[in-house]
Coordinates of C-alpha atoms in Angstrom, one line a residue:
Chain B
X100 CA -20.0 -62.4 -16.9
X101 CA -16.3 -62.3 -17.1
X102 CA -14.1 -64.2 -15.1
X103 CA -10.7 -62.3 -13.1
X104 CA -8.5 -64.4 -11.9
X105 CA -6.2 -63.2 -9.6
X106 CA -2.6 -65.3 -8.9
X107 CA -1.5 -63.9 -5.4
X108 CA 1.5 -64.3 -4.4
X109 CA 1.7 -67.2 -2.2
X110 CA 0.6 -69.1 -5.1
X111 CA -3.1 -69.3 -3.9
X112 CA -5.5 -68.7 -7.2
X113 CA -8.8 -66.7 -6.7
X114 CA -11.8 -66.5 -9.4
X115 CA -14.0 -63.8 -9.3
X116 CA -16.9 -62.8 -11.5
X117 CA -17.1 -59.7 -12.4
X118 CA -19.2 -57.7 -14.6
X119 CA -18.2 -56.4 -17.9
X120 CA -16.5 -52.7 -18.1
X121 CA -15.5 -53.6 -14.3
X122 CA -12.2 -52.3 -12.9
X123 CA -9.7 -55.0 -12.0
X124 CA -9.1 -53.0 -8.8
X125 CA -12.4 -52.5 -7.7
X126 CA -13.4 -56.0 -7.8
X127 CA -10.3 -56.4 -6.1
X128 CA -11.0 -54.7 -3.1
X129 CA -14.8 -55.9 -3.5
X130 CA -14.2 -59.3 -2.9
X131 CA -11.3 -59.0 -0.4
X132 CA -8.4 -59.8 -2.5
X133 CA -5.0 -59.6 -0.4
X134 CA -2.5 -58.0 -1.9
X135 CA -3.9 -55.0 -3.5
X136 CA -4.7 -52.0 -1.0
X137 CA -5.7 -49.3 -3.5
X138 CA -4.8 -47.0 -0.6
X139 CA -6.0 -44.0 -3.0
X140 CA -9.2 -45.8 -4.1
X141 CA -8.2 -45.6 -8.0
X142 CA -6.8 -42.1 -8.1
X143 CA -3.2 -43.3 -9.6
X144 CA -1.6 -41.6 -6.9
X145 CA -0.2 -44.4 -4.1
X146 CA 1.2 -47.2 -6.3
X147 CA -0.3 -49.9 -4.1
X148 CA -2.6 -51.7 -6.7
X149 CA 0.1 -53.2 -8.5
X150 CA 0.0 -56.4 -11.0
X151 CA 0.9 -58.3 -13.9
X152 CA -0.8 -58.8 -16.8
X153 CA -0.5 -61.8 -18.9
X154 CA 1.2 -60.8 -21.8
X155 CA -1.6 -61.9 -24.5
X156 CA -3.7 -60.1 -22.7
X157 CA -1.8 -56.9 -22.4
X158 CA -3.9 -55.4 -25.6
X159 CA -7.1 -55.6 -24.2
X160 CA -6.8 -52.8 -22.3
X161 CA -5.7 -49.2 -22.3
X162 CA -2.7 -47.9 -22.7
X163 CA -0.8 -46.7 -20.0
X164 CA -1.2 -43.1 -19.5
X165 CA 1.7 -40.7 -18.1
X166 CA 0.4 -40.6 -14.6
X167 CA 0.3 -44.5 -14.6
X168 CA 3.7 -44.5 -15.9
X169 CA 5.0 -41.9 -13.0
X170 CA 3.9 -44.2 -10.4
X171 CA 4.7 -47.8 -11.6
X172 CA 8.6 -46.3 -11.6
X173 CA 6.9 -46.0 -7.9
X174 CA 6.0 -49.5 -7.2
X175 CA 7.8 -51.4 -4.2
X176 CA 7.8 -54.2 -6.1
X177 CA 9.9 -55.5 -9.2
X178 CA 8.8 -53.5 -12.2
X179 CA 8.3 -55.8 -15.4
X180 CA 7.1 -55.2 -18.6
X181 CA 3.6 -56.5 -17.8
X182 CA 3.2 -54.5 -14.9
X183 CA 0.1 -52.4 -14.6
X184 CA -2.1 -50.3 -11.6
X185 CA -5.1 -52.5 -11.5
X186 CA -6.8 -49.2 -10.6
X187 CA -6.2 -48.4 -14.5
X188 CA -7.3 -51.3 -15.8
X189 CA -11.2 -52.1 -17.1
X190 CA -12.2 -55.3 -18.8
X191 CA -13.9 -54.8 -22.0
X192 CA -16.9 -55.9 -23.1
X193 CA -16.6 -59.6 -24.9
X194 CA -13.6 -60.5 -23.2
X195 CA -14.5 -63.3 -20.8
X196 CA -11.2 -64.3 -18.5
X197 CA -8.2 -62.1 -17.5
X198 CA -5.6 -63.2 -15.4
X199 CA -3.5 -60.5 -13.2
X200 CA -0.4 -61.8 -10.9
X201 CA 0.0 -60.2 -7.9
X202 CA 3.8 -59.3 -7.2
X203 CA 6.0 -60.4 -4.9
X204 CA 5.8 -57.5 -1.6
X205 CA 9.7 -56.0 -1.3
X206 CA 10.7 -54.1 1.9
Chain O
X57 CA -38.9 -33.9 7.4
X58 CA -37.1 -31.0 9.2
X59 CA -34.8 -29.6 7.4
X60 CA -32.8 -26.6 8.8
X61 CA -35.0 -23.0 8.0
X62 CA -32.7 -20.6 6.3
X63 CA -31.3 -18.0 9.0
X64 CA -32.3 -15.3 7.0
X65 CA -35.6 -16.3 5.6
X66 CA -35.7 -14.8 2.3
X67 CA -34.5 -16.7 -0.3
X68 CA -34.7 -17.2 -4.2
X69 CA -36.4 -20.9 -4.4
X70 CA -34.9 -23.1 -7.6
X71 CA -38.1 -24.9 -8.6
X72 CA -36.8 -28.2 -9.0
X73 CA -36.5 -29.1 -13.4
X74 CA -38.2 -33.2 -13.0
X75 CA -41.2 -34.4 -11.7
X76 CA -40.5 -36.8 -8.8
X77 CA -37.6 -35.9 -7.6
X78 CA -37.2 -34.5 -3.8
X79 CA -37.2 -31.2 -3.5
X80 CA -36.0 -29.7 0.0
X81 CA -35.1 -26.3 1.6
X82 CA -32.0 -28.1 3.0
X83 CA -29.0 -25.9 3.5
X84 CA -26.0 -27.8 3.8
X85 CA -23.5 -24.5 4.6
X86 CA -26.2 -23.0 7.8
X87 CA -24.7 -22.9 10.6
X88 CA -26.6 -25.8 12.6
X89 CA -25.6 -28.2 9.8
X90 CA -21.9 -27.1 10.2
X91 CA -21.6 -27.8 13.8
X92 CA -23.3 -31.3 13.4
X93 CA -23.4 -32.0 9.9
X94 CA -24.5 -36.2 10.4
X95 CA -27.6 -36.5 11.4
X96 CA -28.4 -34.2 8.6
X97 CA -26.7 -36.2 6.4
X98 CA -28.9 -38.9 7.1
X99 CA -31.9 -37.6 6.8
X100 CA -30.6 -36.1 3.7
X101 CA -29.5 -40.3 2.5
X102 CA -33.2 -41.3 3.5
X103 CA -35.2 -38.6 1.1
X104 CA -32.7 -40.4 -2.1
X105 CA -29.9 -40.7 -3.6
X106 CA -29.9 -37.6 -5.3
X107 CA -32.2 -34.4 -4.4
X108 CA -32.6 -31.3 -5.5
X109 CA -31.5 -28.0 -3.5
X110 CA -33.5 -25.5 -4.0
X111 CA -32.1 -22.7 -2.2
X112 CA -29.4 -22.9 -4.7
X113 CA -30.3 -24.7 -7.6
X114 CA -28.4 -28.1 -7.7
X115 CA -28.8 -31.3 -7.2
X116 CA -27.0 -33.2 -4.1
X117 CA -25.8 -36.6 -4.1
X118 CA -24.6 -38.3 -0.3
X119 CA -24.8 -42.2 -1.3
X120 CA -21.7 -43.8 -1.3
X121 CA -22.4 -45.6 -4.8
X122 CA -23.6 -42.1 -6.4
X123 CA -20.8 -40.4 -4.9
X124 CA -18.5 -42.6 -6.3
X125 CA -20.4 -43.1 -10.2
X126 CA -20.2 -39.0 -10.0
X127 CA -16.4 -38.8 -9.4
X128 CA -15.3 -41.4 -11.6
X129 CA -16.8 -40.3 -14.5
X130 CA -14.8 -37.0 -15.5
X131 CA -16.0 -36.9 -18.9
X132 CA -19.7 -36.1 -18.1
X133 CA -19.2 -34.6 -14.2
X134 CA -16.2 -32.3 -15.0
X135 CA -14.2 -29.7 -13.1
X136 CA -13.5 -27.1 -15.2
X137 CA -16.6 -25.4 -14.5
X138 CA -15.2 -25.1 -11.0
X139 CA -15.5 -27.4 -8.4
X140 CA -17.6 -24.7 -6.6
X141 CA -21.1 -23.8 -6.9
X142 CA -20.4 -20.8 -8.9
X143 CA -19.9 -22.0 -12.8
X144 CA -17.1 -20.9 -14.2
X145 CA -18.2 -21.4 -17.5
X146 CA -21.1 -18.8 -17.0
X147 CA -20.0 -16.4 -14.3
X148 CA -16.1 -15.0 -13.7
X149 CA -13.9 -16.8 -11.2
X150 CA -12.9 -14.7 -8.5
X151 CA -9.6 -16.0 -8.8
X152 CA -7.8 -17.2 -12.0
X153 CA -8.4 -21.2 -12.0
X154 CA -6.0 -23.6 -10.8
X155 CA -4.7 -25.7 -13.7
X156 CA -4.9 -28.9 -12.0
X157 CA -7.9 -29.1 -9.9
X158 CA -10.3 -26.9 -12.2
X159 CA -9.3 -28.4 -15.4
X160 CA -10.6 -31.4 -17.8
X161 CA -8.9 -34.3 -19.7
X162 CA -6.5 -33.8 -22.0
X163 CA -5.1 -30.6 -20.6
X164 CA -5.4 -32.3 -16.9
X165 CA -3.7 -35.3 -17.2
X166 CA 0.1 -33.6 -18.4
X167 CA -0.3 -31.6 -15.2
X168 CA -1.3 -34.6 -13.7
X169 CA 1.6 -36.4 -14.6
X170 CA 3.5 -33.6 -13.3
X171 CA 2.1 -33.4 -9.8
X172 CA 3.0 -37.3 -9.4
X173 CA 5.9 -37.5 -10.1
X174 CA 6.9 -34.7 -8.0
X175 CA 4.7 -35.8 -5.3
X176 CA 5.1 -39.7 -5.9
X177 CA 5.9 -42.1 -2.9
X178 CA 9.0 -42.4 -4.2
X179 CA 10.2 -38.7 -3.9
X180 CA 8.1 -38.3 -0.4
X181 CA 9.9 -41.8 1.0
X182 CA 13.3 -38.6 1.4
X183 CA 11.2 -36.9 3.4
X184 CA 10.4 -39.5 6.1
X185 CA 13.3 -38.7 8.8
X186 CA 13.0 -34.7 8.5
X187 CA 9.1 -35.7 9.6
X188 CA 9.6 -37.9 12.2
X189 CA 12.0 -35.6 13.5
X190 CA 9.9 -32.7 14.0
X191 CA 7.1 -34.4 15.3
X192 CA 9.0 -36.1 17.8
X193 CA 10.4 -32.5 19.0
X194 CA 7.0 -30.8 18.9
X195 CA 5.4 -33.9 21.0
X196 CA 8.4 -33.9 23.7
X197 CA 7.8 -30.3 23.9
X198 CA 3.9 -31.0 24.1
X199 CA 4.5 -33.5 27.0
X200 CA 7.1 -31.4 29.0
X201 CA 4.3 -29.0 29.3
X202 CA 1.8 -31.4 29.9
X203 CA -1.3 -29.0 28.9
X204 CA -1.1 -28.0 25.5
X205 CA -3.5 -26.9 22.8
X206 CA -3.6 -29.8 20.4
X207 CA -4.1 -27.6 17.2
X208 CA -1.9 -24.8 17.8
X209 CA 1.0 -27.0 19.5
X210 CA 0.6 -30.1 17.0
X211 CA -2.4 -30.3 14.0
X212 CA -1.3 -26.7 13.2
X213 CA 2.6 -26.0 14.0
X214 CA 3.6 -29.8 11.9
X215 CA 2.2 -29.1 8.3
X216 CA 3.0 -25.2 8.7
X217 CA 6.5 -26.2 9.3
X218 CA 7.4 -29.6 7.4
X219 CA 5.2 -28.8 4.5
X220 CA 6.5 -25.3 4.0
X221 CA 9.4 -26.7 3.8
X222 CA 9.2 -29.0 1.4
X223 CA 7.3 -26.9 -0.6
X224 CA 10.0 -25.1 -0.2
X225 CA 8.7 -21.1 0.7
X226 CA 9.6 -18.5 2.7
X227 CA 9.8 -18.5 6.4
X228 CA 8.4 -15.3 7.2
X229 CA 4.5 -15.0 6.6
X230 CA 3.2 -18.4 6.8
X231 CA 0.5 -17.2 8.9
X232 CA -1.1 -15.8 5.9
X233 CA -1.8 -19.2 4.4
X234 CA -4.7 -20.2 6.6
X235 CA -6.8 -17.6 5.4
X236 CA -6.0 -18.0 2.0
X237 CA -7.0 -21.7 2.3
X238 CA -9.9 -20.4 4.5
X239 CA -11.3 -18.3 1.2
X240 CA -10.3 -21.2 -1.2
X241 CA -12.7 -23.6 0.5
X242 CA -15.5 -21.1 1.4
X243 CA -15.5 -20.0 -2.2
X244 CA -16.6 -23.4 -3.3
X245 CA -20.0 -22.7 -1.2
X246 CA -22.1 -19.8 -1.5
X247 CA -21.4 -16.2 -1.5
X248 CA -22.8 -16.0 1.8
X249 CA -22.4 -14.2 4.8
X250 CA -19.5 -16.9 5.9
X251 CA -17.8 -16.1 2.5
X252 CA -18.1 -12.6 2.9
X253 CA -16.8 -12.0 5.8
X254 CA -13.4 -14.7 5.3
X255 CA -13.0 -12.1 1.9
X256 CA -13.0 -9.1 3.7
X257 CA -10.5 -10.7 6.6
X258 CA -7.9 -11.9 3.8
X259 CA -5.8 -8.8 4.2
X260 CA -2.5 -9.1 2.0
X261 CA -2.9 -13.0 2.3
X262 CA -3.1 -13.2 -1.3
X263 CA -0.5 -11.0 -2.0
X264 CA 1.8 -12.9 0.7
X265 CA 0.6 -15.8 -1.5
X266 CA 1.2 -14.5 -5.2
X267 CA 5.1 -13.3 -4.1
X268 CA 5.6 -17.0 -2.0
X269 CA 4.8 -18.4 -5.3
X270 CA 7.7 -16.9 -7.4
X271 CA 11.0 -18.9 -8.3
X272 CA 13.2 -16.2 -6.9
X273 CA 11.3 -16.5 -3.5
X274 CA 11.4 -20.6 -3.2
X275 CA 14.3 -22.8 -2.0
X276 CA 16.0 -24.5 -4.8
X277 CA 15.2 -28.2 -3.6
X278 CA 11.4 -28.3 -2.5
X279 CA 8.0 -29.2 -4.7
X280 CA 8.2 -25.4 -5.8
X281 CA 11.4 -25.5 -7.3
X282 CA 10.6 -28.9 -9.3
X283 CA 7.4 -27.5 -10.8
X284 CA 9.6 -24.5 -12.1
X285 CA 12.0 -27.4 -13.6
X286 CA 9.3 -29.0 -15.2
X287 CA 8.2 -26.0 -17.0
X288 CA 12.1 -25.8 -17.8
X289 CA 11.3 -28.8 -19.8
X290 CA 8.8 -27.9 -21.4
X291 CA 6.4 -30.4 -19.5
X292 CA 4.0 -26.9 -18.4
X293 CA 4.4 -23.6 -18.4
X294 CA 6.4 -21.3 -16.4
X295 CA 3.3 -19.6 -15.5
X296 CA 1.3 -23.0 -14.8
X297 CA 4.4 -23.5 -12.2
X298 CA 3.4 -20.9 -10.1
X299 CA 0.1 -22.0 -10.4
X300 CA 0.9 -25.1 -9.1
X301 CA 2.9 -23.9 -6.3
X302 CA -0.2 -21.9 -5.5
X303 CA -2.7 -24.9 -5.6
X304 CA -0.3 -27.1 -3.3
X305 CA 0.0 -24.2 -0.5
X306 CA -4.1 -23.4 -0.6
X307 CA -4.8 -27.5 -1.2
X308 CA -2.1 -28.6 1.2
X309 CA -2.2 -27.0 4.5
X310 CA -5.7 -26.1 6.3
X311 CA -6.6 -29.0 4.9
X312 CA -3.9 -31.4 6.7
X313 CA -3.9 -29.2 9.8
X314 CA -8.0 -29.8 10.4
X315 CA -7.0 -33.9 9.8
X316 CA -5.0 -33.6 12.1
X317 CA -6.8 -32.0 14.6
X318 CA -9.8 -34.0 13.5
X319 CA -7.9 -37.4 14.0
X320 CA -6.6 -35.7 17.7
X321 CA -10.6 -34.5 18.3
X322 CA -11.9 -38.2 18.3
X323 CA -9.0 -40.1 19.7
X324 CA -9.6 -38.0 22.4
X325 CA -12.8 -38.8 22.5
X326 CA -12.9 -42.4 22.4
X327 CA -10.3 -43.4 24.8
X328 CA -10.8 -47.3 24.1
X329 CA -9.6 -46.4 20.3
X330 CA -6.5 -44.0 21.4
X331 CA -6.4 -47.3 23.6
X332 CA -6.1 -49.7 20.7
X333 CA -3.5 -47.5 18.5
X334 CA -1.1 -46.5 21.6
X335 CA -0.9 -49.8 22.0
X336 CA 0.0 -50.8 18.5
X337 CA 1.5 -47.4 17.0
X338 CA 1.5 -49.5 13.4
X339 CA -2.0 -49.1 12.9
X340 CA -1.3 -45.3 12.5
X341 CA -1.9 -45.5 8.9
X342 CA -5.1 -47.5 9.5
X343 CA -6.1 -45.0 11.8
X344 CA -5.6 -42.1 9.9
X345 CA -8.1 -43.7 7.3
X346 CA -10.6 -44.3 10.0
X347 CA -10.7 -40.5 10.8
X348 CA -10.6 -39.4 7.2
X349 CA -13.6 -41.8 6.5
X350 CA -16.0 -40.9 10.1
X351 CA -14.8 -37.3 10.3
X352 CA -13.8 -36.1 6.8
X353 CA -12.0 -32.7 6.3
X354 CA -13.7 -32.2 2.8
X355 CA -17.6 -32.3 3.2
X356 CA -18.3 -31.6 0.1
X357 CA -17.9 -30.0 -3.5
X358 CA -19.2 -29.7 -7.1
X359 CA -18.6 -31.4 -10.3
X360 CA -20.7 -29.9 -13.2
X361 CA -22.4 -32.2 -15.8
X362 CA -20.9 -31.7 -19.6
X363 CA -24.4 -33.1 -21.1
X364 CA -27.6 -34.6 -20.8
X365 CA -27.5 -37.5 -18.6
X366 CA -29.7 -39.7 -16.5
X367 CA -28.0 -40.4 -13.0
X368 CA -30.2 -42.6 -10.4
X369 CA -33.0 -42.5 -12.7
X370 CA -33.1 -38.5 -12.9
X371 CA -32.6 -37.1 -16.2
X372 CA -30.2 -33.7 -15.5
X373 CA -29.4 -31.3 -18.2
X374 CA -26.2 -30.0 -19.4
X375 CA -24.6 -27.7 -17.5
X376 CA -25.7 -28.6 -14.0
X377 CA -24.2 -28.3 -10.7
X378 CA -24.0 -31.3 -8.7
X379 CA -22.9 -30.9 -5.0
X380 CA -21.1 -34.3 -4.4
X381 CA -21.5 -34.7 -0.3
X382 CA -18.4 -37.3 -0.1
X383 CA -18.7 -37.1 4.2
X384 CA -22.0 -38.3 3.6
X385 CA -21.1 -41.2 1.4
X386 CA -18.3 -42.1 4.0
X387 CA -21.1 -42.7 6.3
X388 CA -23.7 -44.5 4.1
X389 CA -24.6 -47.5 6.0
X390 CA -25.4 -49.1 2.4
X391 CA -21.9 -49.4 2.2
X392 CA -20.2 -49.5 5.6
X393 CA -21.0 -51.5 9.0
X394 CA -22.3 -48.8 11.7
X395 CA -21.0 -46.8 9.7
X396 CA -21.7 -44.1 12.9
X397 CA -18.5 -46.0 15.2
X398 CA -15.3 -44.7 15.3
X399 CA -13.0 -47.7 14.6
X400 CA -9.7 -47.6 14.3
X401 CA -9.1 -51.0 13.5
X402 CA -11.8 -51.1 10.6
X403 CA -11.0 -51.0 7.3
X404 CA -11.5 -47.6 5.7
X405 CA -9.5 -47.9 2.5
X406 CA -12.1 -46.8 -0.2
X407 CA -13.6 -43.3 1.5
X408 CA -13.9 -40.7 -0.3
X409 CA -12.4 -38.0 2.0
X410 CA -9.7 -37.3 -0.8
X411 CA -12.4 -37.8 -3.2
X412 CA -12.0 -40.0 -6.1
X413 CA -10.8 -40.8 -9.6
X414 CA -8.7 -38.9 -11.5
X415 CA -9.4 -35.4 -9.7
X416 CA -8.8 -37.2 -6.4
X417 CA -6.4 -35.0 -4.1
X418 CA -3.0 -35.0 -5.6
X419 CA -1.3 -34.5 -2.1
X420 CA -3.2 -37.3 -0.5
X421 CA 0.3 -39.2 0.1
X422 CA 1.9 -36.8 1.4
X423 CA -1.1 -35.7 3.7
X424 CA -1.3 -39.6 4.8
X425 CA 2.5 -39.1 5.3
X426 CA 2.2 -36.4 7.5
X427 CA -1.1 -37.8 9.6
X428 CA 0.6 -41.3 9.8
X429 CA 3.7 -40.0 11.6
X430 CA 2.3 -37.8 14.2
X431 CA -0.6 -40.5 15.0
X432 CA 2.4 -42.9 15.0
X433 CA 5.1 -40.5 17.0
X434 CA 1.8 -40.0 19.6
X435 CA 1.1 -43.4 20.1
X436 CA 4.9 -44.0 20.6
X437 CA 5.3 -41.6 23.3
X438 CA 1.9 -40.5 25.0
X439 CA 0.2 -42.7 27.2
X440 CA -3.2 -40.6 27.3
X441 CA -5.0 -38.0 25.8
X442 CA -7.5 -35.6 27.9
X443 CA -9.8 -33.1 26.3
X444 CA -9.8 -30.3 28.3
X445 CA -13.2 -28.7 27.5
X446 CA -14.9 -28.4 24.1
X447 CA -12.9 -27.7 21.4
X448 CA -13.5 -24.7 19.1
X449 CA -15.1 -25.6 15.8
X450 CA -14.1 -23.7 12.9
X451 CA -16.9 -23.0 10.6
X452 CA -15.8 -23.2 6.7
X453 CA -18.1 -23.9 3.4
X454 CA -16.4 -26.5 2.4
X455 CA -14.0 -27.9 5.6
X456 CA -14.5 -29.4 9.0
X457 CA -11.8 -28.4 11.8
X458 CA -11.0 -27.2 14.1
X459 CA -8.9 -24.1 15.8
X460 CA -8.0 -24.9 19.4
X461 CA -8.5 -27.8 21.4
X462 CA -6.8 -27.6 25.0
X463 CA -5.7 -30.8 26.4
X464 CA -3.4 -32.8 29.0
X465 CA -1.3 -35.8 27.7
X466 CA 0.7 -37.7 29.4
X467 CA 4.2 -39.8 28.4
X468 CA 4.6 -43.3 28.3
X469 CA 6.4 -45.0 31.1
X470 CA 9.5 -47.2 29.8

């Protein structure tokens, strides 16, 4: 069972198992992680699922598509190169530990 | 089990195609289920996760988990076959279909892209102070009068105007785009006699509509005139554009107005809620959620399977209608807490009332947009809400609203 870790943003770390092919979002809001809302429930359309992917890591998963790319120039928060919708993002099978930063919230 | 008898009697039964699988007379567009629809949800949630319909020959999913595997799996539960009973891929459309909500990956996802960026949080964040505005003039004017209809004062007169205007049409004629809407959501149910008599109502509604729709006839700054600029650039086609504008005004408005009026319905209702969110006008948003999840406007709609596949142990063939029941799923107790309490203060994030996935609504910012500011503005500036008798139901295939609903509201005190 792979292993997301998820950095918030006040520093605190959280581990949760998932299951392989899982959605980094959905187990997100599964296990009560603050910080992602996923106020659209993983239709691409709100922006509020944001994070950062460790760069290594950035291959295993799909590329962004042009919908995901219309609303991360959406995002509240700084936009980086490793930014991702967590809504977007599945973990393969055979890959055992991710690790997604939450951002930073912005007024 | 009782299950409602068919008004008419006669029917063609579907024998169901697996062994094992329940099989009911269940009619989920009669009348009787329309004006309470819940308790026949439930029972519907207790005979499985997925039965088969056999007035109409599909199978009906109204489990939260189902409801969800269905609508996040394009690829095998697809759209372009219509997301209404009738299969497009068999029988004729009565209407040419829309390009982004009855359309598959690869074609869907450019449109897609199209639709948020023009509809993105970013571009709705302009819209904000034109919003507030106008709901804070239509809710003075509400309170000066004291009794007011709820729907025709407030749920109605806000999207009509704010929404046609960013969309960006006409002034004149704006009446016509409730029935259009009407037909849109009927047409994804049977033709029955509901359907039947909403088509021969429309009048020149979709003629209003298919003129509204043209660059000429659309301001030069609203959503219209960007899908037009998109096709400029090659991102769709000029043609697609007015297909778009199309599927915003039919998607975008009866739909927002019977929120609205849905989130009005129970607040009134439940005083100690209204109580909770007067007090606290930030938990609009929250609130919103709340009535999207325990009252949805959507009831339900179809996806159509692209092969063989087994869902909840059933083994359905290609080509097969599946009637997704997402106001059922936002009431499964397997995966809310009484799931039968209004509760504003509960978290609803993760209902399906704009569905789900990649075909989930495309205007469900701007629709929280709109809901959040009145439900805010109210709770700003009205101290209570009083139902004056019961309000009138409107009774649509697809949608749950409703047209009038007199009440007294009071103002604040400062």
């Amino acid at each position: 069972m792979p292993i997301i870790t998820y950095l918030l943003a006040d520093g605190t770390k959280m581990n949760i198992e998932a299951e392989a092919g899982a959605n980094v979002m959905r187990t997100a809001i599964d296990a009560d992680v603050p910080g992602i809302l996923a106020e659209c429930g993983g239709a691409a359309m709100c922006a509020t699922c944001h994070v950062y992917v460790e760069e290594e890591k950035a291959s295993i998963f799909s590329e962004i598509s042009d919908v995901e790319e219309e609303m991360l120039e959406c995002v509240t928060e700084e936009r980086k190169p490793e930014s991702r919708l967590s809504c977007q993002l599945t973990i393969p099978v055979g890959v055992d530990q991710v690790t997604v930063q939450l951002p930073v919230p912005q007024d | 089990m009782k299950f409602t008898q068919p008004p008419e009697g006669e029917y063609e039964k579907h024998i169901v195609p697996v062994k094992g699988v329940s099989s009911l007379n269940f009619d989920p567009y009669a009348a009787e289920v329309l004006t309470n629809p819940y308790p026949h949800y439930e029972e519907l949630r207790e005979a499985g996760p997925i039965v088969w319909l056999e007035r109409y020959g599909v199978y009906v999913v109204s489990h939260y988990n189902t409801v969800r595997d269905v609508l996040t799996n394009p690829d095998v539960f697809c759209s372009s076959a219509g997301v209404g009973l009738s299969n497009f891929h068999t029988e004729k459309p009565w209407r040419q279909p829309s390009i982004i909500l009855e359309a598959d990956q690869p074609e869907h996802t450019g449109v897609r892209a199209v639709f948020a960026r023009i509809l993105s949080p970013r571009a709705l964040k302009k819209l904000t102070t034109t919003f507030e505005a106008e709901a804070e003039t239509m809710i003075d004017r509400m309170l000066e009068n004291g009794e007011c209809d709820g729907v025709v004062d407030l749920a109605h007169a806000f999207p009509i105007k704010v929404f046609g205007d960013a969309v960006g049409i006409m002034n004149e004629g704006r009446e016509h785009l409730l029935p259009y809407g009407d037909m849109v959501f009927n047409a994804f149910g049977p033709v029955n006699g509901r359907f039947k008599e909403c088509l021969a109502n429309l009048g020149p509604a979709t003629e209003w509509i298919y003129e509204a729709c043209k660059r000429e006839n659309l301001t030069d700054d609203g959503f219209g005139a960007a899908f037009y600029a998109a096709a400029d650039a090659g991102e769709i086609t000029h043609e697609g554009a007015g297909l778009l504008v199309r599927t915003t005004l039919s998607a975008g408005l009866d739909t927002t107005i019977f929120t609205m009026g849905n989130a009005l319905v129970n607040l009134g209702r439940h005083p100690d809620q209204w109580a909770i969110l007067r007090d606290e006008p930030k938990r609009a948003r929250a609130a919103l959620e709340e009535v999207l999840r325990y009252d949805s406007t959507f009831h339900s709609f179809y996806r159509t399977t692209t092969r063989e596949i087994e869902l909840e142990g059933v083994k359905l063939d290609k080509n097969q209608k599946v009637l997704v029941l997402v106001a059922s799923a936002n009431r499964d107790p397997r995966h809310w807490t009484e799931p039968d309490k209004f509760d504003v203060t509960r978290k609803a994030t993760g209902n399906m009332g704009f569905g789900a996935g990649i075909h989930g609504c495309a205007g469900q910012m701007i629709a929280r947009m709109e809901g959040e500011i009145v439900l805010r503005t109210l709770a700003t500036k009205v101290e209570t809400i009083e139902l004056l008798g019961e309000p009138s139901l409107h009774f649509n295939n697809t949608v749950r609203g409703y047209t009038s609903m007199p009440m007294r509201i009071t103002a604040k005190k400062h």
